[in-house]
Tab-separated table of C-alpha atoms and ligand atoms in Angstrom:
chain	number	residue	atom	x	y	z
A	21	MET	CA	55.379	98.668	130.908
A	22	GLU	CA	55.956	95.154	129.641
A	23	ALA	CA	56.969	94.338	126.088
A	24	VAL	CA	58.495	91.546	124.020
A	25	LEU	CA	61.834	93.128	123.191
A	26	LEU	CA	64.307	92.253	120.484
A	27	GLU	CA	67.613	93.037	122.164
A	28	GLY	CA	69.826	92.042	119.243
A	29	PRO	CA	69.871	89.408	116.518
A	30	GLY	CA	68.477	86.162	117.909
A	31	SER	CA	67.732	87.658	121.321
A	32	LEU	CA	64.079	88.110	122.135
A	33	ARG	CA	62.770	88.416	125.683
A	34	ARG	CA	59.892	89.680	127.717
A	35	GLY	CA	60.983	92.735	129.663
A	36	GLN	CA	60.266	96.242	130.873
A	37	THR	CA	60.431	99.387	128.813
A	38	ASP	CA	59.445	103.013	129.406
A	39	ALA	CA	55.743	103.815	129.575
A	40	VAL	CA	54.482	105.564	126.436
A	41	VAL	CA	53.072	109.092	126.325
A	42	ALA	CA	51.040	110.181	123.302
A	43	PRO	CA	52.017	113.620	121.907
A	44	ALA	CA	49.275	115.997	120.715
A	45	GLY	CA	47.378	114.472	117.806
A	46	TRP	CA	48.521	110.973	118.706
A	47	VAL	CA	46.541	108.291	120.484
A	48	THR	CA	47.349	105.448	122.850
A	49	VAL	CA	46.314	101.933	121.904
A	50	LYS	CA	46.369	98.758	123.971
A	51	PRO	CA	47.337	95.962	121.572
A	52	LEU	CA	45.040	92.923	121.841
A	53	PHE	CA	46.380	90.666	119.081
A	54	VAL	CA	49.478	91.001	116.917
A	55	GLY	CA	50.227	89.006	113.768
A	56	LEU	CA	53.701	87.628	113.041
A	57	CYS	CA	55.193	87.410	109.557
A	58	GLY	CA	58.409	86.946	107.597
A	59	SER	CA	59.534	90.508	108.352
A	60	ASP	CA	59.623	89.611	112.043
A	61	ILE	CA	61.850	86.650	111.203
A	62	HIS	CA	64.228	88.938	109.261
A	63	LEU	CA	64.281	91.323	112.241
A	64	PHE	CA	64.923	88.454	114.646
A	65	ASP	CA	67.755	87.192	112.445
A	66	GLY	CA	69.316	90.663	112.205
A	67	GLN	CA	68.861	90.866	108.403
A	68	ILE	CA	66.851	94.008	109.041
A	69	PRO	CA	68.720	96.287	111.474
A	70	ALA	CA	66.729	97.753	114.358
A	71	PRO	CA	67.256	100.220	117.223
A	72	TYR	CA	67.670	97.586	119.947
A	73	PRO	CA	65.947	96.997	122.233
A	74	VAL	CA	62.723	97.292	120.255
A	75	ALA	CA	59.291	95.763	120.803
A	76	ILE	CA	58.482	93.902	117.584
A	77	GLY	CA	55.034	93.519	116.013
A	78	HIS	CA	53.671	95.618	113.145
A	79	GLU	CA	50.373	93.786	112.503
A	80	ILE	CA	48.354	95.268	115.347
A	81	ALA	CA	44.729	95.268	116.446
A	82	GLY	CA	43.930	96.888	119.743
A	83	LEU	CA	41.708	99.014	121.892
A	84	ALA	CA	41.947	102.810	121.522
A	85	LEU	CA	42.490	104.209	125.014
A	86	ASP	CA	41.958	107.874	124.110
A	87	GLY	CA	41.149	110.148	121.154
A	88	PRO	CA	37.972	110.187	119.024
A	89	LEU	CA	37.890	106.377	118.766
A	90	GLU	CA	38.336	105.805	122.522
A	91	GLY	CA	36.966	102.430	123.554
A	92	ARG	CA	36.797	101.122	119.981
A	93	LEU	CA	38.564	98.160	118.455
A	94	VAL	CA	41.023	99.615	115.936
A	95	ALA	CA	43.528	98.414	113.372
A	96	ILE	CA	46.809	100.283	113.049
A	97	ASP	CA	48.559	101.373	109.853
A	98	PRO	CA	52.173	100.982	111.058
A	99	VAL	CA	54.017	102.469	108.028
A	100	GLU	CA	55.406	105.893	108.908
A	101	GLY	CA	57.032	108.197	106.350
A	102	CYS	CA	58.804	111.454	107.139
A	103	GLN	CA	55.614	113.467	106.424
A	104	GLU	CA	57.667	116.095	104.598
A	105	CYS	CA	59.027	114.715	101.310
A	106	ASP	CA	57.162	114.759	97.986
A	107	ARG	CA	56.354	111.040	98.200
A	108	CYS	CA	54.824	111.455	101.666
A	109	LEU	CA	52.916	114.578	100.631
A	110	GLU	CA	51.334	112.690	97.719
A	111	GLY	CA	50.296	109.901	100.076
A	112	HIS	CA	52.973	107.337	99.270
A	113	GLU	CA	54.679	107.122	102.645
A	114	ASN	CA	55.594	103.501	101.908
A	115	ILE	CA	58.213	104.669	99.399
A	116	CYS	CA	59.524	107.586	101.462
A	117	ALA	CA	63.334	107.413	101.641
A	118	ASP	CA	63.028	107.695	105.421
A	119	VAL	CA	60.132	105.279	105.888
A	120	GLY	CA	59.876	103.615	109.256
A	121	ILE	CA	57.573	101.018	110.707
A	122	MET	CA	56.222	100.357	114.159
A	123	GLY	CA	57.729	97.147	115.424
A	124	GLY	CA	60.860	97.732	113.351
A	125	THR	CA	62.239	101.252	113.564
A	126	ARG	CA	60.403	101.983	116.828
A	127	HIS	CA	58.399	100.050	119.393
A	128	GLY	CA	55.564	98.000	117.946
A	129	GLY	CA	52.611	95.976	119.060
A	130	LEU	CA	54.120	93.392	121.394
A	131	ALA	CA	53.866	95.876	124.238
A	132	ALA	CA	51.301	96.763	126.887
A	133	GLN	CA	50.608	100.051	125.051
A	134	VAL	CA	51.648	101.811	121.848
A	135	THR	CA	51.261	105.369	120.607
A	136	VAL	CA	50.353	106.205	117.025
A	137	ARG	CA	49.305	109.271	115.050
A	138	GLY	CA	45.526	109.637	115.227
A	139	GLU	CA	44.970	109.208	111.483
A	140	ARG	CA	46.799	105.869	111.543
A	141	ILE	CA	44.125	104.048	113.516
A	142	HIS	CA	40.972	102.805	111.842
A	143	PRO	CA	37.782	101.492	113.443
A	144	VAL	CA	37.216	97.792	112.867
A	145	PRO	CA	33.768	96.998	111.407
A	146	ASP	CA	31.223	95.134	113.523
A	147	GLY	CA	31.508	91.386	113.107
A	148	VAL	CA	35.286	91.423	112.618
A	149	THR	CA	36.875	89.869	115.700
A	150	PRO	CA	40.018	91.301	117.346
A	151	GLN	CA	41.916	88.214	116.133
A	152	LEU	CA	40.834	88.709	112.526
A	153	ALA	CA	41.524	92.445	112.825
A	154	ALA	CA	45.155	91.587	113.626
A	155	THR	CA	45.531	90.320	110.040
A	156	THR	CA	44.663	93.787	108.678
A	157	GLU	CA	48.200	94.956	107.893
A	158	ALA	CA	49.166	91.666	106.239
A	159	VAL	CA	45.993	91.623	104.147
A	160	ALA	CA	46.561	95.288	103.281
A	161	VAL	CA	49.935	94.325	101.776
A	162	ALA	CA	47.997	91.989	99.462
A	163	VAL	CA	45.365	94.626	98.748
A	164	HIS	CA	48.122	97.082	97.851
A	165	ALA	CA	49.770	94.552	95.529
A	166	VAL	CA	46.456	93.928	93.776
A	167	SER	CA	45.862	97.672	93.364
A	168	ARG	CA	49.341	97.961	91.806
A	169	SER	CA	48.336	95.282	89.261
A	170	ARG	CA	45.392	97.268	87.831
A	171	LEU	CA	43.516	93.971	87.750
A	172	ARG	CA	40.192	94.123	85.936
A	173	PRO	CA	37.084	91.971	86.491
A	174	GLY	CA	37.329	88.770	84.465
A	175	ASP	CA	41.127	88.672	84.497
A	176	VAL	CA	43.025	85.405	84.883
A	177	VAL	CA	45.599	85.583	87.661
A	178	ILE	CA	48.661	83.499	88.515
A	179	VAL	CA	50.197	83.753	91.978
A	180	LEU	CA	53.680	82.325	92.480
A	181	GLY	CA	53.947	81.207	96.100
A	182	GLY	CA	51.145	79.962	98.352
A	183	GLY	CA	52.396	81.460	101.599
A	184	PRO	CA	50.306	83.935	103.590
A	185	ILE	CA	50.829	86.887	101.249
A	186	GLY	CA	50.270	84.750	98.135
A	187	LEU	CA	46.988	83.399	99.478
A	188	MET	CA	45.860	86.824	100.669
A	189	ILE	CA	46.599	88.195	97.185
A	190	ALA	CA	44.572	85.345	95.700
A	191	ILE	CA	41.643	86.223	97.977
A	192	ALA	CA	41.929	89.953	97.220
A	193	ALA	CA	42.208	89.273	93.457
A	194	ARG	CA	39.105	87.095	93.486
A	195	ASP	CA	37.313	89.804	95.446
A	196	ARG	CA	38.289	92.304	92.738
A	197	GLY	CA	36.619	90.058	90.157
A	198	ALA	CA	39.374	87.764	88.845
A	199	SER	CA	37.689	84.954	86.905
A	200	ARG	CA	40.382	82.374	87.673
A	201	VAL	CA	43.193	82.363	90.214
A	202	ILE	CA	45.959	79.765	89.972
A	203	VAL	CA	48.304	79.426	92.955
A	204	SER	CA	51.680	77.868	92.142
A	205	GLU	CA	53.264	76.411	95.266
A	206	PRO	CA	55.617	73.461	95.841
A	207	ALA	CA	54.571	72.641	99.448
A	208	PRO	CA	51.619	70.191	99.546
A	209	PRO	CA	50.046	71.614	102.766
A	210	ARG	CA	49.969	75.084	101.254
A	211	ARG	CA	48.480	73.778	98.012
A	212	LYS	CA	45.815	72.005	100.073
A	213	LEU	CA	44.966	75.245	101.887
A	214	ALA	CA	44.765	77.088	98.555
A	215	GLN	CA	42.374	74.407	97.294
A	216	GLU	CA	40.254	74.699	100.444
A	217	LEU	CA	39.978	78.380	99.643
A	218	GLY	CA	38.676	77.434	96.193
A	219	PHE	CA	41.739	78.234	94.092
A	220	GLU	CA	43.303	76.178	91.325
A	221	THR	CA	46.785	75.056	92.259
A	222	SER	CA	49.939	73.931	90.552
A	223	ASP	CA	53.199	72.399	91.695
A	224	PRO	CA	55.931	74.364	89.947
A	225	ARG	CA	58.497	71.571	90.417
A	226	ASP	CA	57.144	68.416	88.931
A	227	ASP	CA	53.648	68.789	87.577
A	228	ALA	CA	53.091	69.301	83.877
A	229	ASP	CA	49.783	70.822	84.797
A	230	ALA	CA	47.929	74.079	84.941
A	231	LEU	CA	50.842	76.450	85.450
A	232	THR	CA	52.881	74.955	82.642
A	233	SER	CA	50.017	75.213	80.202
A	234	TYR	CA	49.403	78.758	81.301
A	235	LEU	CA	53.048	79.560	80.890
A	236	ASP	CA	53.012	78.103	77.390
A	237	SER	CA	49.860	79.843	76.295
A	238	ARG	CA	50.842	82.975	78.186
A	239	SER	CA	47.193	83.557	78.876
A	240	ALA	CA	47.272	85.009	82.356
A	241	ASP	CA	46.469	88.693	82.488
A	242	VAL	CA	48.198	89.349	85.786
A	243	GLY	CA	50.968	87.491	87.617
A	244	PHE	CA	52.082	88.027	91.189
A	245	ASP	CA	55.520	86.864	92.264
A	246	THR	CA	55.499	86.337	96.016
A	247	ALA	CA	58.066	83.529	95.840
A	248	ALA	CA	61.138	85.617	94.970
A	249	GLN	CA	63.023	82.580	93.673
A	250	ALA	CA	66.116	83.702	91.772
A	251	SER	CA	65.632	80.878	89.240
A	252	LEU	CA	62.221	82.309	88.286
A	253	ALA	CA	63.268	85.913	87.730
A	254	PRO	CA	64.525	85.520	84.125
A	255	THR	CA	61.147	84.103	83.065
A	256	LEU	CA	58.848	86.421	85.016
A	257	THR	CA	57.540	88.138	81.885
A	258	HIS	CA	56.549	84.717	80.507
A	259	LEU	CA	53.902	84.450	83.208
A	260	VAL	CA	51.474	86.734	81.429
A	261	ARG	CA	49.896	87.425	78.039
A	262	SER	CA	51.090	90.251	75.793
A	263	GLY	CA	50.173	93.513	77.477
A	264	GLY	CA	49.908	91.771	80.843
A	265	THR	CA	51.260	92.871	84.205
A	266	VAL	CA	53.634	91.142	86.592
A	267	VAL	CA	53.723	92.433	90.155
A	268	VAL	CA	56.875	91.579	92.093
A	269	VAL	CA	55.864	91.260	95.720
A	270	GLY	CA	58.571	89.101	97.253
A	271	GLY	CA	61.832	90.554	98.455
A	272	TYR	CA	64.679	89.372	96.217
A	273	GLY	CA	68.007	89.219	97.971
A	274	GLY	CA	69.899	90.882	95.117
A	275	GLU	CA	69.819	91.961	91.495
A	276	GLN	CA	68.180	89.550	89.040
A	277	PRO	CA	68.217	89.211	85.245
A	278	VAL	CA	64.910	89.972	83.520
A	279	ASP	CA	63.919	89.125	79.916
A	280	LEU	CA	63.785	92.732	78.688
A	281	ARG	CA	63.461	91.648	75.056
A	282	ASP	CA	60.208	89.881	75.902
A	283	LEU	CA	59.135	92.842	78.036
A	284	VAL	CA	59.505	95.211	75.075
A	285	ALA	CA	58.240	92.844	72.362
A	286	ARG	CA	55.030	92.053	74.215
A	287	GLU	CA	54.574	95.297	76.186
A	288	ILE	CA	54.717	93.626	79.577
A	289	ASP	CA	54.519	95.807	82.668
A	290	ILE	CA	56.618	94.727	85.627
A	291	VAL	CA	55.756	96.685	88.734
A	292	GLY	CA	56.987	96.579	92.295
A	293	THR	CA	54.891	96.848	95.404
A	294	ARG	CA	56.003	97.713	98.891
A	295	ALA	CA	54.070	97.525	102.162
A	296	ILE	CA	50.896	99.603	102.227
A	297	THR	CA	49.836	103.154	101.579
A	298	VAL	CA	47.052	105.542	102.496
A	299	GLY	CA	43.645	103.961	101.947
A	300	ASP	CA	44.763	100.327	101.859
A	301	THR	CA	43.817	99.768	105.503
A	302	VAL	CA	40.269	101.059	105.018
A	303	THR	CA	39.833	98.924	101.863
A	304	THR	CA	41.165	95.938	103.797
A	305	LEU	CA	38.793	96.365	106.741
A	306	ASP	CA	35.902	96.288	104.264
A	307	LEU	CA	37.366	93.104	102.737
A	308	LEU	CA	37.702	91.532	106.204
A	309	ALA	CA	34.056	92.330	106.937
A	310	ARG	CA	32.988	90.503	103.759
A	311	ARG	CA	35.575	87.733	103.439
A	312	GLY	CA	36.634	87.202	107.029
A	313	ASP	CA	35.750	83.509	106.822
A	314	GLU	CA	38.296	83.016	104.028
A	315	ILE	CA	41.061	85.040	105.655
A	316	GLY	CA	40.382	83.354	108.995
A	317	LEU	CA	41.373	80.031	107.390
A	318	LEU	CA	44.930	81.358	107.109
A	319	VAL	CA	45.312	81.770	110.874
A	320	ASP	CA	46.777	78.543	112.251
A	321	GLU	CA	47.128	79.416	115.891
A	322	VAL	CA	47.080	82.042	118.611
A	323	VAL	CA	50.007	81.965	121.033
A	324	GLY	CA	50.887	83.752	124.260
A	325	VAL	CA	53.554	86.430	124.629
A	326	ASP	CA	56.077	83.924	125.973
A	327	GLU	CA	55.842	81.777	122.832
A	328	VAL	CA	56.837	84.342	120.206
A	329	GLN	CA	60.261	82.904	119.408
A	330	ALA	CA	58.917	79.372	118.979
A	331	ALA	CA	56.126	80.770	116.798
A	332	LEU	CA	58.664	82.522	114.554
A	333	GLU	CA	60.441	79.188	114.088
A	334	ARG	CA	57.181	77.515	113.039
A	335	LEU	CA	56.613	80.313	110.513
A	336	ARG	CA	60.163	79.956	109.241
A	337	SER	CA	59.739	76.227	108.633
A	338	GLY	CA	56.502	76.808	106.724
A	339	GLU	CA	54.686	74.696	109.331
A	340	ALA	CA	52.386	77.638	110.002
A	341	THR	CA	50.887	80.246	107.678
A	342	LYS	CA	49.780	83.006	110.048
A	343	ILE	CA	50.287	83.077	113.804
A	344	LEU	CA	48.743	85.669	116.102
A	345	VAL	CA	50.040	86.656	119.516
A	346	ASP	CA	47.539	87.271	122.307
A	347	CYS	CA	48.939	90.357	124.047
A	348	SER	CA	46.765	90.091	127.154
A	349	GLY	CA	49.743	88.840	129.201
A	350	LEU	CA	51.560	92.191	128.924
A	351	GLN	CA	50.942	94.638	131.770
B	24	ZN	ZN1	53.939	91.586	108.386
B	25	ZN	ZN1	58.776	111.123	103.326
């Protein structure tokens, strides 16, 4: 079958790979649309090692070809733990020491067919298009981050970074009842998009505006750091009020200093969040059914399977927020 294969760092090409066969309890899915994100760029660059050649693509919506959902549009949960360790058994496969992901540690969605354990596919609600369904995994990352924050209705939220995950977190936080959401983002096009979505915005570089006053008054209840800027790490606790929570979403390249004195003095919680876990996909599909118009604004373009590399470059430059690949060209 055809696939878009990463053959090594910087080497992506359309080629042939072995046909897939679903073991017992697994199902076969024909990917229809696949979303691209920063993880795909890290894979392409070789920052994340992979078993080359591997078909990339972990944000997958497709048609179930067999199993109980045969013929249905489904979204795939691509995070795969070992199924045996304590973390997996308690439903936290995302923090399994042996966690893998479709489109990273094994073939993913940019292929004519994929196989996946039956419980990892979820029916897409009526009214959610296959394109929108391909954002499910990315939105689920935001939904997971918001669940880690223990956000309560009425809370004030600051999001550092107005990229795709930052904006999806803003949408998910508003859906959970946040009374105000401020998105701090230096790039004007991203601030504009955040404003179109109805969020307050701030330029962290040169505006003495909303974010600064929030930082001074420390009045946010919850902060999300999707920017992972090393210069911000020492002041992360300052984002929130006493007793507030900071969720670190972005992947920092190395160790960072944190203001532990402030953390103790004001009982700040700093929590990490990684990928998605059991239940996030179902919650996300419900969110997509209700707020699909908002999330759809994040999708800039749909490209063909021969344009994946160019699309990754547009994502890297920040020119695009979310790009989907139409997989119909793969036989
Ligand atoms: Zn992704
Ligand atoms: Zn495990």
